[in-house]
Amino acid sequence: MIVRRLTHALGYRYRLHSRKMPGQPDLVFPGRKKVIFVHGCFWHRHDETCPLTRWPKSRLDFWVPKLEQNKQRDLRNQQNLSELGWTFLVVWECQIKDREALAQRIIQFLEGL
Ligand SMILES: [Zn+2]
């Protein structure tokens, strides 16, 4: 939501959740052939340096395969998108707090800088 509003405020227009596209990206920029994913750090397994990816304390036998599967699916979807000629940006939940940096990343990504 924050990413959407920010992107909109930067003057970019996009479509939401394209169900036809691999991974159903959150923001789609058809003219640019670019998409943005906004990923929750826990569900999508941001890297180990991220405090939000800490494993739950119980039922690890359930969580590990489930979350590992999410991660693999993301990678597959991203690869499919690339093969279709799209470029993507992943915005992680923990990166949203710093609006300034986030805005810079979005601009750089969309302008191809
Ligand atoms: Zn994170």
Short mmCIF file of N, CA and C and ligand atoms in Angstrom, two decimals:
data_model
loop_
_atom_site.label_atom_id
_atom_site.label_comp_id
_atom_site.label_asym_id
_atom_site.label_seq_id
_atom_site.Cartn_x
_atom_site.Cartn_y
_atom_site.Cartn_z
N MET A 1 0.83 -1.21 0.00
CA MET A 1 0.00 0.00 0.00
C MET A 1 0.86 1.26 0.00
N ILE A 2 1.84 1.28 0.87
CA ILE A 2 2.75 2.42 0.95
C ILE A 2 3.54 2.55 -0.36
N VAL A 3 3.95 1.42 -0.86
CA VAL A 3 4.72 1.43 -2.10
C VAL A 3 3.87 1.97 -3.25
N ARG A 4 2.61 1.55 -3.27
CA ARG A 4 1.69 2.04 -4.30
C ARG A 4 1.53 3.54 -4.24
N ARG A 5 1.28 4.01 -3.03
CA ARG A 5 1.03 5.44 -2.88
C ARG A 5 2.27 6.25 -3.25
N LEU A 6 3.41 5.74 -2.80
CA LEU A 6 4.66 6.42 -3.08
C LEU A 6 4.92 6.48 -4.59
N THR A 7 4.72 5.35 -5.25
CA THR A 7 4.95 5.29 -6.68
C THR A 7 4.02 6.24 -7.43
N HIS A 8 2.80 6.25 -6.96
CA HIS A 8 1.81 7.15 -7.55
C HIS A 8 2.22 8.61 -7.34
N ALA A 9 2.68 8.91 -6.14
CA ALA A 9 3.10 10.27 -5.81
C ALA A 9 4.31 10.69 -6.65
N LEU A 10 5.10 9.73 -7.06
CA LEU A 10 6.26 10.02 -7.90
C LEU A 10 5.85 10.28 -9.34
N GLY A 11 4.57 10.05 -9.62
CA GLY A 11 4.06 10.36 -10.95
C GLY A 11 3.97 9.18 -11.89
N TYR A 12 4.16 7.98 -11.37
CA TYR A 12 4.08 6.80 -12.23
C TYR A 12 2.71 6.18 -12.16
N ARG A 13 2.27 5.68 -13.29
CA ARG A 13 0.98 4.99 -13.33
C ARG A 13 1.23 3.52 -13.58
N TYR A 14 0.41 2.70 -12.97
CA TYR A 14 0.65 1.25 -13.01
C TYR A 14 -0.67 0.51 -12.91
N ARG A 15 -0.57 -0.77 -13.17
CA ARG A 15 -1.72 -1.63 -12.92
C ARG A 15 -1.43 -2.47 -11.69
N LEU A 16 -2.50 -2.93 -11.09
CA LEU A 16 -2.33 -3.75 -9.90
C LEU A 16 -2.40 -5.22 -10.23
N HIS A 17 -1.75 -6.02 -9.38
CA HIS A 17 -1.85 -7.48 -9.41
C HIS A 17 -2.32 -8.07 -10.72
N SER A 18 -1.41 -8.24 -11.63
CA SER A 18 -1.81 -8.89 -12.86
C SER A 18 -1.83 -10.39 -12.66
N ARG A 19 -3.01 -10.97 -12.67
CA ARG A 19 -3.11 -12.41 -12.38
C ARG A 19 -2.54 -13.26 -13.49
N LYS A 20 -2.44 -12.67 -14.66
CA LYS A 20 -1.94 -13.46 -15.79
C LYS A 20 -0.41 -13.59 -15.75
N MET A 21 0.22 -12.74 -14.97
CA MET A 21 1.68 -12.75 -14.99
C MET A 21 2.26 -13.65 -13.91
N PRO A 22 3.43 -14.23 -14.21
CA PRO A 22 4.07 -15.09 -13.21
C PRO A 22 4.27 -14.34 -11.89
N GLY A 23 3.82 -14.93 -10.81
CA GLY A 23 4.01 -14.35 -9.50
C GLY A 23 3.03 -13.26 -9.13
N GLN A 24 2.13 -12.93 -10.04
CA GLN A 24 1.16 -11.86 -9.81
C GLN A 24 1.80 -10.63 -9.15
N PRO A 25 2.61 -9.93 -9.91
CA PRO A 25 3.34 -8.78 -9.35
C PRO A 25 2.37 -7.74 -8.79
N ASP A 26 2.81 -7.03 -7.76
CA ASP A 26 1.95 -6.05 -7.10
C ASP A 26 1.70 -4.83 -7.98
N LEU A 27 2.75 -4.35 -8.61
CA LEU A 27 2.62 -3.20 -9.50
C LEU A 27 3.18 -3.56 -10.88
N VAL A 28 2.40 -3.26 -11.90
CA VAL A 28 2.82 -3.60 -13.26
C VAL A 28 2.87 -2.33 -14.10
N PHE A 29 3.97 -2.15 -14.82
CA PHE A 29 4.16 -0.99 -15.69
C PHE A 29 4.28 -1.51 -17.12
N PRO A 30 3.13 -1.71 -17.76
CA PRO A 30 3.11 -2.39 -19.06
C PRO A 30 4.00 -1.71 -20.11
N GLY A 31 3.94 -0.39 -20.17
CA GLY A 31 4.71 0.32 -21.19
C GLY A 31 6.20 0.12 -21.03
N ARG A 32 6.63 -0.06 -19.81
CA ARG A 32 8.06 -0.21 -19.55
C ARG A 32 8.49 -1.66 -19.46
N LYS A 33 7.52 -2.54 -19.49
CA LYS A 33 7.78 -3.96 -19.25
C LYS A 33 8.52 -4.17 -17.94
N LYS A 34 8.02 -3.53 -16.91
CA LYS A 34 8.61 -3.66 -15.59
C LYS A 34 7.54 -3.94 -14.55
N VAL A 35 7.95 -4.67 -13.53
CA VAL A 35 7.02 -4.95 -12.43
C VAL A 35 7.73 -4.77 -11.10
N ILE A 36 6.94 -4.48 -10.09
CA ILE A 36 7.46 -4.40 -8.73
C ILE A 36 6.72 -5.40 -7.86
N PHE A 37 7.51 -6.18 -7.13
CA PHE A 37 6.95 -7.06 -6.11
C PHE A 37 7.17 -6.41 -4.75
N VAL A 38 6.15 -6.47 -3.92
CA VAL A 38 6.33 -6.05 -2.53
C VAL A 38 6.21 -7.31 -1.70
N HIS A 39 7.31 -7.69 -1.10
CA HIS A 39 7.34 -8.97 -0.41
C HIS A 39 7.46 -8.83 1.09
N GLY A 40 6.63 -9.57 1.79
CA GLY A 40 6.77 -9.69 3.24
C GLY A 40 8.03 -10.49 3.53
N CYS A 41 8.85 -10.00 4.44
CA CYS A 41 10.15 -10.64 4.69
C CYS A 41 10.01 -12.06 5.21
N PHE A 42 9.04 -12.26 6.05
CA PHE A 42 8.86 -13.59 6.63
C PHE A 42 8.37 -14.60 5.59
N TRP A 43 7.29 -14.27 4.93
CA TRP A 43 6.68 -15.21 3.98
C TRP A 43 7.53 -15.49 2.77
N HIS A 44 8.28 -14.49 2.37
CA HIS A 44 9.06 -14.67 1.15
C HIS A 44 10.54 -14.87 1.42
N ARG A 45 10.88 -14.98 2.69
CA ARG A 45 12.25 -15.30 3.08
C ARG A 45 13.28 -14.30 2.57
N HIS A 46 13.20 -13.11 3.12
CA HIS A 46 14.28 -12.16 2.89
C HIS A 46 15.56 -12.78 3.47
N ASP A 47 16.73 -12.22 3.15
CA ASP A 47 17.95 -12.93 3.57
C ASP A 47 18.17 -12.93 5.09
N GLU A 48 19.19 -13.66 5.52
CA GLU A 48 19.38 -13.93 6.96
C GLU A 48 19.71 -12.69 7.77
N THR A 49 20.14 -11.63 7.09
CA THR A 49 20.49 -10.42 7.83
C THR A 49 19.22 -9.66 8.25
N CYS A 50 18.09 -10.05 7.71
CA CYS A 50 16.85 -9.34 8.00
C CYS A 50 16.21 -9.88 9.27
N PRO A 51 15.94 -9.01 10.23
CA PRO A 51 15.38 -9.47 11.51
C PRO A 51 13.96 -10.05 11.38
N LEU A 52 13.29 -9.72 10.31
CA LEU A 52 11.90 -10.19 10.17
C LEU A 52 11.80 -11.62 9.66
N THR A 53 12.93 -12.19 9.31
CA THR A 53 12.86 -13.55 8.76
C THR A 53 13.10 -14.62 9.82
N ARG A 54 13.20 -14.22 11.07
CA ARG A 54 13.44 -15.21 12.13
C ARG A 54 12.41 -16.32 12.07
N TRP A 55 12.90 -17.52 12.25
CA TRP A 55 11.99 -18.68 12.19
C TRP A 55 11.08 -18.71 13.41
N PRO A 56 9.88 -19.22 13.23
CA PRO A 56 8.99 -19.38 14.39
C PRO A 56 9.63 -20.35 15.38
N LYS A 57 9.15 -20.31 16.62
CA LYS A 57 9.77 -21.14 17.65
C LYS A 57 9.25 -22.58 17.63
N SER A 58 8.08 -22.74 17.08
CA SER A 58 7.54 -24.10 17.08
C SER A 58 7.12 -24.51 15.67
N ARG A 59 6.85 -25.77 15.54
CA ARG A 59 6.37 -26.35 14.27
C ARG A 59 7.29 -26.06 13.11
N LEU A 60 8.57 -26.16 13.38
CA LEU A 60 9.55 -25.91 12.32
C LEU A 60 9.40 -26.90 11.18
N ASP A 61 8.96 -28.10 11.52
CA ASP A 61 8.78 -29.12 10.48
C ASP A 61 7.72 -28.70 9.48
N PHE A 62 6.83 -27.83 9.94
CA PHE A 62 5.80 -27.29 9.05
C PHE A 62 6.31 -26.06 8.31
N TRP A 63 6.92 -25.15 9.05
CA TRP A 63 7.30 -23.86 8.49
C TRP A 63 8.45 -23.93 7.51
N VAL A 64 9.45 -24.71 7.82
CA VAL A 64 10.64 -24.70 6.97
C VAL A 64 10.30 -25.10 5.52
N PRO A 65 9.66 -26.25 5.33
CA PRO A 65 9.33 -26.60 3.93
C PRO A 65 8.37 -25.61 3.28
N LYS A 66 7.41 -25.13 4.06
CA LYS A 66 6.41 -24.23 3.50
C LYS A 66 7.06 -22.93 2.99
N LEU A 67 7.90 -22.35 3.84
CA LEU A 67 8.51 -21.08 3.47
C LEU A 67 9.59 -21.28 2.42
N GLU A 68 10.25 -22.41 2.48
CA GLU A 68 11.25 -22.72 1.47
C GLU A 68 10.57 -22.82 0.09
N GLN A 69 9.38 -23.38 0.11
CA GLN A 69 8.59 -23.51 -1.12
C GLN A 69 8.21 -22.14 -1.67
N ASN A 70 7.82 -21.24 -0.78
CA ASN A 70 7.50 -19.87 -1.20
C ASN A 70 8.68 -19.26 -1.92
N LYS A 71 9.85 -19.43 -1.32
CA LYS A 71 11.05 -18.82 -1.87
C LYS A 71 11.35 -19.39 -3.26
N GLN A 72 11.25 -20.70 -3.36
CA GLN A 72 11.51 -21.35 -4.65
C GLN A 72 10.52 -20.88 -5.71
N ARG A 73 9.27 -20.73 -5.30
CA ARG A 73 8.24 -20.29 -6.24
C ARG A 73 8.53 -18.87 -6.73
N ASP A 74 8.96 -18.01 -5.80
CA ASP A 74 9.32 -16.65 -6.19
C ASP A 74 10.43 -16.66 -7.23
N LEU A 75 11.44 -17.47 -6.97
CA LEU A 75 12.57 -17.51 -7.90
C LEU A 75 12.14 -17.98 -9.28
N ARG A 76 11.27 -18.98 -9.27
CA ARG A 76 10.76 -19.50 -10.54
C ARG A 76 9.97 -18.44 -11.29
N ASN A 77 9.09 -17.76 -10.57
CA ASN A 77 8.27 -16.72 -11.18
C ASN A 77 9.14 -15.60 -11.75
N GLN A 78 10.16 -15.24 -10.99
CA GLN A 78 11.03 -14.15 -11.44
C GLN A 78 11.79 -14.57 -12.70
N GLN A 79 12.19 -15.82 -12.71
CA GLN A 79 12.89 -16.32 -13.89
C GLN A 79 11.97 -16.32 -15.11
N ASN A 80 10.72 -16.76 -14.89
CA ASN A 80 9.75 -16.76 -15.99
C ASN A 80 9.51 -15.35 -16.51
N LEU A 81 9.41 -14.41 -15.61
CA LEU A 81 9.21 -13.02 -16.03
C LEU A 81 10.38 -12.55 -16.89
N SER A 82 11.58 -12.84 -16.44
CA SER A 82 12.77 -12.44 -17.20
C SER A 82 12.75 -13.03 -18.59
N GLU A 83 12.36 -14.30 -18.65
CA GLU A 83 12.31 -14.96 -19.95
C GLU A 83 11.29 -14.33 -20.87
N LEU A 84 10.24 -13.75 -20.29
CA LEU A 84 9.22 -13.08 -21.09
C LEU A 84 9.61 -11.63 -21.41
N GLY A 85 10.79 -11.24 -20.98
CA GLY A 85 11.29 -9.93 -21.32
C GLY A 85 10.95 -8.82 -20.33
N TRP A 86 10.51 -9.22 -19.15
CA TRP A 86 10.18 -8.24 -18.12
C TRP A 86 11.34 -8.10 -17.15
N THR A 87 11.47 -6.91 -16.59
CA THR A 87 12.41 -6.76 -15.49
C THR A 87 11.63 -6.47 -14.22
N PHE A 88 12.19 -6.87 -13.11
CA PHE A 88 11.45 -6.74 -11.87
C PHE A 88 12.30 -6.14 -10.75
N LEU A 89 11.60 -5.57 -9.80
CA LEU A 89 12.24 -5.06 -8.59
C LEU A 89 11.49 -5.67 -7.41
N VAL A 90 12.24 -6.17 -6.44
CA VAL A 90 11.61 -6.66 -5.23
C VAL A 90 11.82 -5.63 -4.12
N VAL A 91 10.73 -5.14 -3.59
CA VAL A 91 10.79 -4.26 -2.43
C VAL A 91 10.43 -5.10 -1.22
N TRP A 92 11.37 -5.19 -0.29
CA TRP A 92 11.11 -5.98 0.92
C TRP A 92 10.45 -5.10 1.97
N GLU A 93 9.63 -5.76 2.74
CA GLU A 93 8.90 -5.12 3.83
C GLU A 93 9.80 -4.23 4.70
N CYS A 94 11.00 -4.75 5.03
CA CYS A 94 11.89 -4.02 5.93
C CYS A 94 12.52 -2.80 5.25
N GLN A 95 12.37 -2.69 3.93
CA GLN A 95 12.97 -1.56 3.20
C GLN A 95 11.98 -0.42 3.01
N ILE A 96 10.78 -0.61 3.51
CA ILE A 96 9.73 0.37 3.25
C ILE A 96 9.82 1.58 4.18
N LYS A 97 10.39 1.33 5.36
CA LYS A 97 10.48 2.40 6.36
C LYS A 97 11.23 3.62 5.85
N ASP A 98 12.31 3.38 5.14
CA ASP A 98 13.13 4.48 4.63
C ASP A 98 12.55 4.96 3.30
N ARG A 99 11.60 5.89 3.39
CA ARG A 99 10.86 6.34 2.20
C ARG A 99 11.76 6.95 1.15
N GLU A 100 12.72 7.71 1.63
CA GLU A 100 13.64 8.41 0.72
C GLU A 100 14.40 7.40 -0.15
N ALA A 101 14.98 6.43 0.53
CA ALA A 101 15.75 5.40 -0.18
C ALA A 101 14.84 4.59 -1.11
N LEU A 102 13.65 4.33 -0.63
CA LEU A 102 12.69 3.56 -1.42
C LEU A 102 12.32 4.32 -2.70
N ALA A 103 12.05 5.60 -2.55
CA ALA A 103 11.70 6.43 -3.70
C ALA A 103 12.85 6.41 -4.71
N GLN A 104 14.07 6.54 -4.22
CA GLN A 104 15.23 6.51 -5.11
C GLN A 104 15.32 5.21 -5.89
N ARG A 105 15.12 4.12 -5.18
CA ARG A 105 15.20 2.80 -5.83
C ARG A 105 14.13 2.67 -6.90
N ILE A 106 12.92 3.11 -6.60
CA ILE A 106 11.82 2.98 -7.54
C ILE A 106 12.11 3.82 -8.79
N ILE A 107 12.57 5.02 -8.57
CA ILE A 107 12.89 5.89 -9.72
C ILE A 107 13.99 5.28 -10.57
N GLN A 108 15.04 4.84 -9.90
CA GLN A 108 16.17 4.25 -10.64
C GLN A 108 15.73 3.03 -11.43
N PHE A 109 14.90 2.24 -10.81
CA PHE A 109 14.42 1.03 -11.48
C PHE A 109 13.56 1.39 -12.69
N LEU A 110 12.60 2.28 -12.49
CA LEU A 110 11.66 2.58 -13.57
C LEU A 110 12.31 3.39 -14.69
N GLU A 111 13.29 4.19 -14.34
CA GLU A 111 13.95 4.99 -15.38
C GLU A 111 15.12 4.22 -16.00
N GLY A 112 15.39 3.04 -15.46
CA GLY A 112 16.48 2.24 -15.99
C GLY A 112 17.84 2.84 -15.78
N LEU A 113 18.01 3.52 -14.66
CA LEU A 113 19.30 4.18 -14.38
C LEU A 113 20.32 3.19 -13.79
ZN ZN B 1 13.60 -7.91 5.29
#
